[in-house]
């Protein structure tokens, strides 16, 4: 397995391009199942998770072609061969469960493996199941698979979500586009990736209002058409690269980044003495004074502080002046980066869902292990700031969510390279 070697301590200067959003793309791709006509996505990020979703769709009979070096993905679901999402693919990536709603709407049936345990928590599917049952599906768990049928088709309904789950909102939204009558999703998730999905579905002929708010109304239609849609910029990749000059010093402009999608995160950076500015081309970031300020952070659904930036923020706060508290409210086990950061000299204590970070003057390079996608990149950020060499192993997690991370960081002056497994 490859590792990433970082020689820390260099301030970063220059530009980093921000790719299309992984999480938006993983919801947009299954939308192809809703129509017999082709769906083409542009601004697609080149990531292993996108390849996994392509494989899953191909296993269902979708024709998937990656064009322009993978930046464009053209899909055609003219004839579907199967409505079963196999465990072998689903276990690799939880977002595979986003085929459930579209398959059920198009085929009247779907068999989707439960994703199983995930490193950052239990992540069950109960909210998805309740929502689709409200639309008239009958769903049973047998042999580790959800068997869903809608014998006489899906029917619009009021669907209150117990928790504003991103995936459950996306599955329900897609299913409701082809249901008979009106569906109202109450307590819907408001993430920008949901707005991007709704925008694409509208291009395909769906009738949707209220996306981006907690009440989404969908008027079912008989059929959807094809469309071409550019994937929204990745706010999590943006936030991650905004932290790079914050942690090392210097100044970096994240090209294509949108500050309005990371407002609560940017407010915390501001409080930590990091200067953040929306420019014509993206988001420019630099450190204001000598030392980073300590801040308290609690993760929350959008528009709150994203859980997907918590690990990276912790890396920043390791060298802040004073004591910071990070509260994780979305996932129950998302502090696995803390012991690895401690190996680099950080002072972190975790009690339940809260991590207390006492800033140290300098981190020190060490061999560390990536445990999940965002944890891996937090170790890279820490390595950029640390004195000496940091070797991050098990970086396959990184390739799931960050395209060309070494190239992007080298281009702004970081001393970082991939070490191929021997
Ligand atoms: C999506 C993102 C992920 C992000 C998360 C929260 C994608 C592909 N992934 O994941 O990067 O960290 O949103 O912003 O978009 N839950 C249940 N029952 C359910 C569904 C969810 O209990 O049926 C719980 C989960 O265990 C978790 C919480 O709700 O604790 C949030 O999950 P959810 O919002 O559904 O996240 P995902 O869609 O899986």
PDB file of C-alpha atoms and ligand atoms in Angstrom, residues 22-23 26 94-95 98 120 122-128 163-168 170 191 307-308 330-332 334 374, ligand 1:
ATOM      1  CA  UNK A  22     -17.225  13.910  -4.442  1.00  0.00           C
ATOM      2  CA  UNK A  23     -20.381  13.788  -2.338  1.00  0.00           C
ATOM      3  CA  UNK A  26     -21.954  10.233  -5.754  1.00  0.00           C
ATOM      4  CA  UNK A  94     -21.646   3.609   1.925  1.00  0.00           C
ATOM      5  CA  UNK A  95     -22.857   5.988  -0.788  1.00  0.00           C
ATOM      6  CA  UNK A  98     -28.051   5.884  -3.081  1.00  0.00           C
ATOM      7  CA  UNK A 120     -16.444   6.298  11.820  1.00  0.00           C
ATOM      8  CA  UNK A 122     -22.507   2.445  12.935  1.00  0.00           C
ATOM      9  CA  UNK A 123     -24.208   4.439  10.125  1.00  0.00           C
ATOM     10  CA  UNK A 124     -27.492   2.510   9.872  1.00  0.00           C
ATOM     11  CA  UNK A 125     -30.108   2.840   7.089  1.00  0.00           C
ATOM     12  CA  UNK A 126     -33.252   3.076   9.218  1.00  0.00           C
ATOM     13  CA  UNK A 127     -34.136   6.652   8.193  1.00  0.00           C
ATOM     14  CA  UNK A 128     -33.838   5.761   4.478  1.00  0.00           C
ATOM     15  CA  UNK A 163     -32.838  13.318  11.605  1.00  0.00           C
ATOM     16  CA  UNK A 164     -31.793  15.466   8.648  1.00  0.00           C
ATOM     17  CA  UNK A 165     -29.775  12.639   7.063  1.00  0.00           C
ATOM     18  CA  UNK A 166     -28.048  13.647   3.841  1.00  0.00           C
ATOM     19  CA  UNK A 167     -28.323  10.219   2.216  1.00  0.00           C
ATOM     20  CA  UNK A 168     -31.943   9.658   3.280  1.00  0.00           C
ATOM     21  CA  UNK A 170     -31.203  12.218  -1.437  1.00  0.00           C
ATOM     22  CA  UNK A 191     -26.447  20.483   2.264  1.00  0.00           C
ATOM     23  CA  UNK A 307     -18.175  16.947  10.352  1.00  0.00           C
ATOM     24  CA  UNK A 308     -16.082  16.268   7.227  1.00  0.00           C
ATOM     25  CA  UNK A 330     -22.835  13.671  13.809  1.00  0.00           C
ATOM     26  CA  UNK A 331     -20.744  10.494  14.108  1.00  0.00           C
ATOM     27  CA  UNK A 332     -20.031   8.616  17.317  1.00  0.00           C
ATOM     28  CA  UNK A 334     -14.767  10.201  14.573  1.00  0.00           C
ATOM     29  CA  UNK A 374     -10.741  12.886   6.424  1.00  0.00           C
TER      30      UNK A 374
HETATM   31  C1  LIG B   1     -23.010  12.165   4.011  1.00  0.00           C
HETATM   32  C2  LIG B   1     -21.641  12.379   3.408  1.00  0.00           C
HETATM   33  C3  LIG B   1     -20.553  12.272   4.479  1.00  0.00           C
HETATM   34  C4  LIG B   1     -20.853  13.229   5.634  1.00  0.00           C
HETATM   35  C5  LIG B   1     -22.283  13.025   6.148  1.00  0.00           C
HETATM   36  C6  LIG B   1     -22.686  14.037   7.205  1.00  0.00           C
HETATM   37  C7  LIG B   1     -21.966  11.520   1.172  1.00  0.00           C
HETATM   38  C8  LIG B   1     -21.619  10.487   0.167  1.00  0.00           C
HETATM   39  N1  LIG B   1     -21.430  11.366   2.387  1.00  0.00           N
HETATM   40  O1  LIG B   1     -23.016  10.837   4.529  1.00  0.00           O
HETATM   41  O2  LIG B   1     -19.294  12.605   3.887  1.00  0.00           O
HETATM   42  O3  LIG B   1     -19.938  13.001   6.688  1.00  0.00           O
HETATM   43  O4  LIG B   1     -23.223  13.132   5.057  1.00  0.00           O
HETATM   44  O5  LIG B   1     -22.560  15.332   6.711  1.00  0.00           O
HETATM   45  O6  LIG B   1     -22.648  12.488   0.877  1.00  0.00           O
HETATM   46  N2  LIG B   1     -28.056   7.887  10.266  1.00  0.00           N
HETATM   47  C9  LIG B   1     -28.916   7.001  10.870  1.00  0.00           C
HETATM   48  N3  LIG B   1     -29.825   6.326  10.097  1.00  0.00           N
HETATM   49  C10 LIG B   1     -29.919   6.515   8.739  1.00  0.00           C
HETATM   50  C11 LIG B   1     -29.050   7.429   8.140  1.00  0.00           C
HETATM   51  C12 LIG B   1     -28.125   8.108   8.916  1.00  0.00           C
HETATM   52  O7  LIG B   1     -28.863   6.813  12.096  1.00  0.00           O
HETATM   53  O8  LIG B   1     -30.766   5.878   8.100  1.00  0.00           O
HETATM   54  C13 LIG B   1     -27.047   8.595  11.091  1.00  0.00           C
HETATM   55  C14 LIG B   1     -25.634   8.180  10.688  1.00  0.00           C
HETATM   56  O9  LIG B   1     -25.257   7.002  11.374  1.00  0.00           O
HETATM   57  C15 LIG B   1     -24.816   9.372  11.120  1.00  0.00           C
HETATM   58  C16 LIG B   1     -25.776  10.538  10.879  1.00  0.00           C
HETATM   59  O10 LIG B   1     -27.089   9.975  10.805  1.00  0.00           O
HETATM   60  O11 LIG B   1     -24.503   9.297  12.480  1.00  0.00           O
HETATM   61  C17 LIG B   1     -25.465  11.326   9.606  1.00  0.00           C
HETATM   62  O12 LIG B   1     -25.632  10.499   8.493  1.00  0.00           O
HETATM   63  P1  LIG B   1     -26.068  11.034   7.050  1.00  0.00           P
HETATM   64  O13 LIG B   1     -26.414  12.472   7.122  1.00  0.00           O
HETATM   65  O14 LIG B   1     -27.064  10.082   6.493  1.00  0.00           O
HETATM   66  O15 LIG B   1     -24.698  10.892   6.287  1.00  0.00           O
HETATM   67  P2  LIG B   1     -24.395  10.145   4.919  1.00  0.00           P
HETATM   68  O16 LIG B   1     -25.436  10.481   3.918  1.00  0.00           O
HETATM   69  O17 LIG B   1     -24.074   8.722   5.185  1.00  0.00           O
END
